Amino acid sequence: MKAKITFNKNFVIDKIDNRLYGSFIEHLGRAVYGGIYEPLHETADDKGFRKDVLELVKEIDVPIVRYPGGNFVSGYNWEDGTGDKSKRPRRMELAWNAIETNEVGIDEFQEWTRRADSSVMMAVNLGTKGADEARNCVEYCNSNTDTYYVNLRRKNGFEDPFNIKVWCLGNEMDGNWQICHKTADEYGRLALETAKLMKMVDPSIELVVSGSSGFYMNTFGEWDMKVLDHTYDLVDYISIHTYYGNGADDTADFLSMSTDMDSYIKAVAAMCDAIKAKKHSKKTVNLSFDEWNVWFHSHEQDKKIEKWQIAPPQLEDIYTFEDALVVGCMLMALQNNCDRVKIACLAQLVNVIAPIMTETGGDAWAQTIYYPFMLGSRYGRGTALKTLVECDTYSTKKHSDVPFVETSVIHNEERKEITVFAVNRSLTDETELELFAENFGDVKLLEHTELYCDDLKAINEKDAQRVKPVNVPVTDSRIVIKKHSWNMLRFGY
Ligand code: AHR
């Protein structure tokens, strides 16, 4: 097969916000305890953070990490995770039926993000709590006044504010699984009043309002429009979430799921703009795609987990090579919509549906999905360009006219480089790529990195990295991408 990809230096989608390469740590399973934090681990640093995990996190360069949930946040009292560790309460954690020891809280997590060269994206509890706790949390984290919560932070050993810039107003509040889930009007009013107080305490923060928790929720659309109508003037982003799976074992269809992600983004952006028009507003509300990934492998085993354990192994999906292709395509959908998606969080980061796996007391290693994310994050910084892709298409039970080749093109002016990411969705044929880089002058292929495995179900284990990127020798004549492969082509000009 052949595919022709044309792009032009002047035909720009937008500059990519680096926060597109964010991630997520929830108090869930072994994400925190046994994941980022394990004081008795042989690599633990002075604060109990696993240095082997920190190294793997730094490699993928995540500028922002959402915390502490997720569903967890809707029953969370943020003060439980501050101050003297020996006095912190143990709680029944109702979102995931576990015991939360509160050994880690915002005091520790903000320090962990510094050590990971990252920053915190903080979520407040709009399930069991409300505006008062949220504004107190902003005061504790960001203020410098001689007042109760600032002095509490000082007493806890933190003279300087944490300066957390991005705050989520609750999580998935339309979902009936959510602790104290709400109607759109109940949530919209609460989010508005909470936003008001939080911005009074610190006007420099950015706020993310919870959109409906999925494209196929029956609340989708009406929820988003109502919630935006209530909060438009005070919020900066609306959150969207999606997880894909291949439960039906239909790989051709699974590989096409990123086209749904593209439609989802465009639909929510349209709703933001409809409310903008209705309100005659000059401000644009953008999107925070703050949970996205593949998630389905662990569903059955999670049903067997006993309640009220501390950090049980929950949502521990072991990812296959085909999952890595889907994650690669999803990241391209985000890059190609970077005019509207300013923040995105691969959900999650360690152990829980995550690119990084650990053994408690043992090793840490990269899952298959680690690699397209790592290279996308490292080389996908700059300006996303519009592409014209001419190639054959295919149809599945659920999708029609899916292009065999998915691509995104990023121009990095500083490095004088163009990076083309490309997935070949064909399960049988290699594809020869013809690239037309207009208005760049002479371009030269510097690197072709490929993620390929003959076995679509191959997984990585701690001592067997079967799926990892390799360099393909570069020639001047042809660029060929293998059947079902993820590729990165870096050009200089
Ligand atoms: O990431 C796992 C869970 O998925 C989150 O807690 C929730 O927000 C979503 O439903």
XYZ file of C-alpha atoms and ligand atoms in Angstrom:
503
model
C 0.000 0.000 0.000
C 0.968 3.627 -0.389
C 0.071 6.718 1.638
C 0.744 10.335 0.740
C 1.098 12.829 3.606
C 1.239 16.533 2.787
C 1.801 19.356 5.266
C 2.842 22.970 5.029
C 4.919 25.061 7.441
C 2.259 27.786 7.367
C -0.805 25.598 7.837
C -0.802 25.393 11.580
C -3.296 23.798 13.998
C -1.814 25.499 17.075
C 1.154 25.525 19.384
C 1.002 22.476 21.620
C 0.612 23.240 25.303
C 3.217 21.034 27.025
C 0.561 20.029 29.535
C -0.890 17.836 26.774
C 1.628 15.284 28.045
C 0.312 15.184 31.612
C -0.628 12.152 33.663
C -2.608 11.147 36.731
C -2.000 9.621 40.170
C -5.053 8.628 42.187
C -5.212 7.163 45.678
C -6.245 3.868 44.162
C -4.677 0.425 44.259
C -0.889 0.585 44.271
C -0.543 3.922 42.463
C 0.630 5.761 45.586
C 1.534 3.041 48.102
C 3.923 0.597 46.434
C 3.982 2.829 43.341
C 5.453 6.290 43.802
C 5.863 5.864 47.581
C 7.427 2.948 49.417
C 9.662 4.036 52.317
C 11.076 0.526 52.845
C 12.024 0.026 49.204
C 15.743 -0.235 48.513
C 15.601 2.777 46.166
C 13.519 4.963 48.524
C 14.765 8.521 48.988
C 14.649 10.588 52.201
C 10.877 11.136 51.795
C 10.081 7.508 50.965
C 9.675 8.016 47.214
C 10.886 5.224 44.963
C 13.799 6.543 42.925
C 13.481 3.772 40.320
C 9.917 4.978 39.634
C 11.001 8.626 39.598
C 13.582 7.812 36.926
C 10.986 6.127 34.706
C 8.606 9.062 35.215
C 11.279 11.607 34.284
C 12.022 9.704 31.062
C 8.493 10.297 29.801
C 8.580 13.956 30.846
C 5.127 14.647 32.314
C 4.778 18.374 33.066
C 1.641 18.014 35.179
C 0.064 15.205 37.248
C -3.591 15.208 38.314
C -4.152 14.284 41.979
C -5.661 12.787 44.228
C -8.516 11.435 42.038
C -10.586 10.399 40.187
C -13.478 8.818 42.009
C -11.398 8.891 45.195
C -11.590 12.665 45.468
C -15.375 12.692 45.886
C -15.073 11.257 49.416
C -11.736 12.815 50.367
C -10.915 15.172 53.192
C -7.702 16.888 52.034
C -6.740 17.842 55.605
C -6.380 14.132 56.462
C -3.254 14.075 54.301
C -1.425 16.965 55.973
C 0.770 17.427 59.058
C 2.156 14.857 61.484
C 1.931 11.439 59.803
C 1.467 9.592 63.093
C -1.755 11.521 63.732
C -3.335 11.069 60.313
C -6.627 9.120 60.320
C -7.230 5.816 58.592
C -10.447 5.942 56.628
C -12.822 3.624 54.844
C -12.382 4.691 51.247
C -15.736 4.261 49.561
C -14.878 4.840 45.917
C -12.655 1.760 45.666
C -13.611 -0.090 48.895
C -10.127 0.083 50.378
C -8.478 1.505 53.489
C -6.746 4.849 53.065
C -3.929 5.409 55.554
C -3.323 9.031 54.517
C 0.414 8.517 54.818
C 0.662 10.507 51.604
C -1.295 13.704 51.021
C -0.754 17.044 49.358
C 2.230 17.813 51.655
C 4.081 14.843 50.163
C 2.643 14.834 46.661
C 3.696 18.386 45.830
C 7.214 17.391 46.887
C 7.048 14.259 44.721
C 6.072 16.323 41.649
C 9.082 18.596 42.226
C 11.340 15.551 42.330
C 9.674 14.262 39.153
C 10.273 17.632 37.376
C 6.518 18.012 37.175
C 3.684 19.960 38.824
C 0.380 19.243 40.570
C -3.072 19.483 38.994
C -5.230 19.376 42.111
C -8.810 18.130 42.295
C -11.201 19.246 45.031
C -14.014 17.171 46.525
C -17.422 18.287 45.268
C -19.065 15.008 46.301
C -19.207 14.867 50.115
C -17.648 18.321 50.546
C -18.028 21.722 48.959
C -16.988 25.330 48.543
C -15.617 25.819 52.056
C -13.149 22.903 51.974
C -12.120 23.854 48.445
C -11.308 27.461 49.299
C -9.447 26.328 52.425
C -7.375 23.990 50.310
C -6.452 26.803 47.901
C -5.490 28.951 50.885
C -3.338 26.156 52.348
C -1.595 25.476 49.046
C -1.214 28.878 47.444
C -1.511 31.798 49.885
C 0.998 33.784 51.883
C -1.244 35.601 54.369
C -1.117 35.456 58.170
C -4.252 33.268 58.298
C -5.276 29.880 59.669
C -4.619 27.564 56.724
C -1.438 29.323 55.629
C -0.128 29.128 59.173
C -1.101 25.460 59.303
C 1.005 24.871 56.189
C 3.891 26.757 57.811
C 3.483 24.698 60.979
C 3.626 21.575 58.835
C 7.034 22.682 57.584
C 6.238 24.484 54.333
C 7.055 28.179 54.456
C 6.618 28.690 50.718
C 3.289 28.199 48.994
C 2.951 25.199 46.692
C 1.621 27.469 43.921
C -0.713 24.976 42.316
C -1.988 26.542 39.135
C -4.652 24.122 37.794
C -7.611 22.903 39.908
C -10.387 20.453 38.996
C -13.870 21.131 40.339
C -14.703 17.561 41.358
C -14.633 14.480 39.177
C -17.180 12.778 36.880
C -20.058 14.212 38.881
C -22.682 12.893 36.407
C -21.720 9.258 37.009
C -24.024 7.293 39.329
C -20.886 5.499 40.626
C -19.598 8.806 41.952
C -19.829 9.433 45.711
C -22.666 11.978 46.011
C -23.225 12.268 42.281
C -25.386 15.158 41.208
C -27.761 16.466 38.594
C -26.324 18.963 36.130
C -28.061 21.864 37.880
C -26.983 20.754 41.349
C -23.391 20.371 40.207
C -23.417 23.487 38.023
C -24.515 25.710 40.916
C -22.054 24.122 43.343
C -19.195 24.356 40.853
C -19.963 28.009 40.188
C -20.038 29.012 43.853
C -16.934 26.945 44.595
C -15.099 28.483 41.644
C -16.019 31.945 42.892
C -14.483 31.377 46.327
C -11.408 29.597 45.003
C -10.656 32.459 42.630
C -11.253 35.001 45.422
C -8.512 33.290 47.408
C -6.181 33.042 44.411
C -7.265 34.808 41.211
C -4.324 33.364 39.291
C -5.554 29.753 39.344
C -7.125 27.981 36.371
C -10.260 25.899 36.882
C -11.500 22.749 35.177
C -15.223 22.036 35.383
C -16.365 18.390 35.140
C -17.937 17.590 31.809
C -19.992 14.459 31.403
C -17.795 11.479 32.093
C -17.978 9.910 28.646
C -19.089 10.388 25.046
C -21.594 7.545 25.367
C -23.070 8.501 28.746
C -26.779 9.276 28.528
C -25.987 12.541 30.295
C -23.598 13.535 27.467
C -24.479 16.848 25.870
C -27.226 18.065 28.151
C -24.935 17.832 31.166
C -22.100 19.694 29.469
C -24.314 22.480 28.128
C -26.071 23.037 31.476
C -22.872 22.928 33.491
C -21.143 25.326 31.095
C -24.149 27.613 31.205
C -23.802 27.840 34.997
C -20.033 28.221 35.146
C -18.786 29.627 31.829
C -17.515 32.949 33.132
C -15.446 31.431 35.906
C -13.922 28.306 34.421
C -11.068 27.849 31.975
C -11.485 24.241 30.847
C -14.078 21.494 30.733
C -12.861 17.981 31.487
C -13.497 14.956 29.303
C -12.541 11.308 29.890
C -12.322 8.181 27.767
C -11.047 4.623 28.031
C -11.082 2.092 25.208
C -10.917 -1.696 25.314
C -10.772 -4.701 23.048
C -13.084 -7.026 24.981
C -14.572 -8.324 21.709
C -11.084 -9.084 20.374
C -11.660 -7.117 17.170
C -8.274 -5.511 16.612
C -9.220 -3.680 13.402
C -12.010 -1.936 15.285
C -9.916 -1.362 18.413
C -7.280 0.413 16.315
C -9.953 2.739 14.934
C -11.169 3.944 18.366
C -9.077 7.103 18.236
C -11.454 8.375 15.548
C -14.161 8.414 18.268
C -11.822 10.412 20.481
C -11.456 12.974 17.702
C -15.258 13.255 17.315
C -15.671 13.520 21.097
C -13.230 16.434 21.325
C -14.880 18.253 18.441
C -18.356 17.749 19.946
C -17.365 19.152 23.353
C -15.493 22.076 21.781
C -18.645 22.860 19.789
C -20.690 22.887 23.014
C -18.219 25.292 24.636
C -18.542 27.571 21.635
C -22.348 27.361 21.632
C -22.439 28.601 25.231
C -19.835 31.236 24.394
C -22.109 32.495 21.600
C -25.202 32.369 23.815
C -23.454 34.474 26.437
C -21.843 36.866 23.922
C -18.610 36.000 25.703
C -15.178 36.918 24.428
C -13.565 34.121 26.371
C -12.977 30.617 24.976
C -13.287 27.633 27.293
C -10.894 24.882 26.214
C -10.688 21.175 27.010
C -8.806 19.227 29.649
C -8.763 15.593 28.516
C -7.737 14.595 32.002
C -8.302 10.843 31.804
C -7.496 8.832 28.681
C -6.084 5.378 28.082
C -6.880 1.760 27.316
C -8.622 0.040 30.229
C -10.287 -3.370 30.132
C -7.797 -6.140 30.953
C -8.273 -5.951 34.729
C -12.090 -5.723 34.849
C -12.689 -9.405 35.705
C -9.872 -9.832 38.231
C -10.916 -6.642 40.047
C -14.326 -8.133 40.810
C -12.571 -10.683 43.038
C -10.702 -8.191 45.222
C -11.595 -8.340 48.912
C -12.848 -5.128 50.464
C -10.994 -2.985 53.008
C -7.411 -3.796 52.171
C -4.616 -1.245 52.105
C -3.383 -0.633 48.545
C -4.651 -3.861 46.931
C -3.607 -4.498 43.305
C -6.513 -2.804 41.499
C -6.870 -1.851 37.832
C -3.520 -3.477 37.052
C -3.946 -3.819 33.299
C -1.049 -5.612 31.648
C -0.775 -3.931 28.287
C -0.225 -5.621 24.949
C 1.478 -4.381 21.831
C -1.887 -3.562 20.200
C -2.762 -1.403 23.242
C 0.411 0.574 22.555
C -0.764 1.195 18.982
C -4.108 2.471 20.282
C -2.397 4.735 22.835
C -0.163 6.030 20.021
C -3.233 6.859 17.889
C -4.999 8.484 20.864
C -2.013 10.731 21.488
C -2.113 11.772 17.833
C -5.799 12.678 18.210
C -4.822 14.942 21.108
C -1.975 16.543 19.146
C -4.236 17.094 16.137
C -6.778 18.868 18.362
C -4.268 20.932 20.317
C -6.110 24.126 19.382
C -8.785 23.017 21.885
C -7.174 20.428 24.149
C -4.690 22.276 26.333
C -4.277 19.737 29.126
C -4.422 15.940 28.909
C -3.621 13.254 31.467
C -2.700 9.719 30.546
C -4.614 7.814 33.211
C -2.828 6.754 35.150
C 0.942 6.799 35.761
C 2.060 3.930 38.011
C 0.520 0.430 38.492
C -3.113 1.518 38.030
C -3.871 1.356 34.251
C -0.390 2.710 33.850
C 2.673 2.854 31.617
C 4.882 2.040 34.634
C 4.559 -1.162 36.665
C 6.233 -2.041 39.931
C 6.522 -4.938 42.289
C 6.052 -3.851 45.865
C 9.527 -4.447 47.291
C 10.861 -5.280 43.811
C 11.509 -3.930 40.341
C 9.919 -1.201 38.230
C 9.548 -1.477 34.466
C 7.959 0.006 31.350
C 4.748 -1.433 29.923
C 4.186 -1.430 26.140
C 2.182 1.830 26.210
C 5.115 3.620 27.880
C 6.988 3.966 24.608
C 4.596 5.781 22.228
C 3.801 8.109 25.112
C 7.480 8.708 25.911
C 8.477 9.505 22.336
C 5.289 11.493 21.725
C 6.003 13.556 24.824
C 9.676 14.100 24.047
C 9.385 14.884 20.352
C 5.814 16.139 20.149
C 6.597 19.609 21.502
C 6.176 22.589 19.194
C 3.478 23.427 16.691
C 1.066 20.854 15.305
C 0.567 21.131 11.556
C -2.505 20.295 9.504
C -2.027 17.207 7.393
C -3.593 15.922 4.218
C -3.425 12.131 4.307
C -4.273 10.262 1.129
C -4.496 6.534 1.749
C -6.900 3.598 1.591
C -9.544 3.209 4.251
C -11.346 0.283 5.884
C -14.556 -0.355 7.761
C -15.414 -2.398 10.838
C -18.708 -3.283 12.551
C -18.702 0.069 14.331
C -16.554 2.379 12.185
C -16.451 3.247 8.517
C -13.842 4.952 6.344
C -11.025 4.553 8.839
C -7.744 5.634 7.216
C -5.120 2.891 7.296
C -2.523 5.487 8.214
C -2.999 7.725 11.270
C -0.589 10.599 11.600
C 0.336 13.814 13.361
C 3.052 16.264 12.359
C 4.832 18.515 14.833
C 7.101 21.368 13.848
C 9.757 22.336 16.386
C 11.090 25.670 15.191
C 13.779 25.882 17.872
C 15.311 22.557 16.918
C 14.565 23.092 13.202
C 12.908 19.724 13.171
C 9.706 18.169 11.952
C 8.462 15.011 13.654
C 5.956 12.820 11.875
C 4.179 10.223 14.022
C 2.477 7.489 11.997
C 0.582 4.311 12.799
C -0.131 1.760 10.107
C -3.497 0.242 11.043
C -3.301 -2.445 8.388
C -3.029 -5.882 9.962
C -1.596 -7.384 6.776
C 0.280 -4.864 4.618
C 3.266 -2.605 4.960
C 2.818 0.932 3.619
C 5.187 3.122 1.699
C 4.946 6.733 2.837
C 5.395 9.645 0.454
C 5.894 12.852 2.409
C 5.462 16.360 1.021
C 6.865 18.955 3.417
C 5.867 22.257 1.862
C 7.656 25.546 2.603
C 10.461 23.970 4.608
C 13.125 23.935 1.880
C 15.271 20.835 1.850
C 14.308 18.330 4.515
C 16.418 15.393 5.562
C 15.269 12.289 7.429
C 17.333 12.100 10.638
C 15.717 9.194 12.401
C 13.099 6.507 11.933
C 12.067 4.866 15.190
C 9.635 1.998 15.077
C 7.536 0.137 17.612
C 6.654 -3.212 16.112
C 5.985 -6.745 17.193
C 4.650 -9.573 15.096
C 2.522 -10.687 18.023
C -0.203 -8.111 18.684
C -0.774 -9.583 22.149
C 2.882 -9.401 23.257
C 3.428 -7.851 26.692
C 6.400 -6.495 28.609
C 7.486 -8.080 31.860
C 10.071 -6.978 34.363
C 12.856 -8.957 32.744
C 11.472 -9.245 29.218
C 10.926 -6.008 27.291
C 9.465 -7.605 24.164
C 7.888 -4.381 22.928
C 10.269 -1.468 22.756
C 11.307 1.046 20.110
C 14.093 0.289 17.673
C 15.897 2.464 15.145
C 15.259 1.624 11.524
C 18.247 2.342 9.242
C 17.535 5.532 7.293
C 17.944 5.515 3.513
C 17.382 8.323 1.022
C 14.992 6.372 -1.128
C 11.914 4.863 0.539
C 10.124 5.192 3.862
C 8.232 2.022 4.607
C 6.177 1.437 7.729
C 5.409 -2.148 8.699
C 1.920 -3.612 9.080
C 0.442 -2.747 12.526
C 3.350 -0.549 13.595
C 3.859 2.792 15.363
C 6.544 5.042 13.877
C 8.343 8.281 14.550
C 10.131 10.016 11.653
C 12.295 12.988 12.572
C 13.374 15.380 9.833
C 15.777 18.308 9.949
C 15.576 21.311 7.588
O -8.924 6.228 36.368
C -9.795 5.345 36.993
C -11.174 5.949 37.241
O -11.823 6.144 36.019
C -11.193 7.309 37.878
O -11.125 7.257 39.261
C -12.508 7.860 37.442
O -12.505 9.249 37.357
C -12.782 7.171 36.130
O -14.059 6.647 36.080
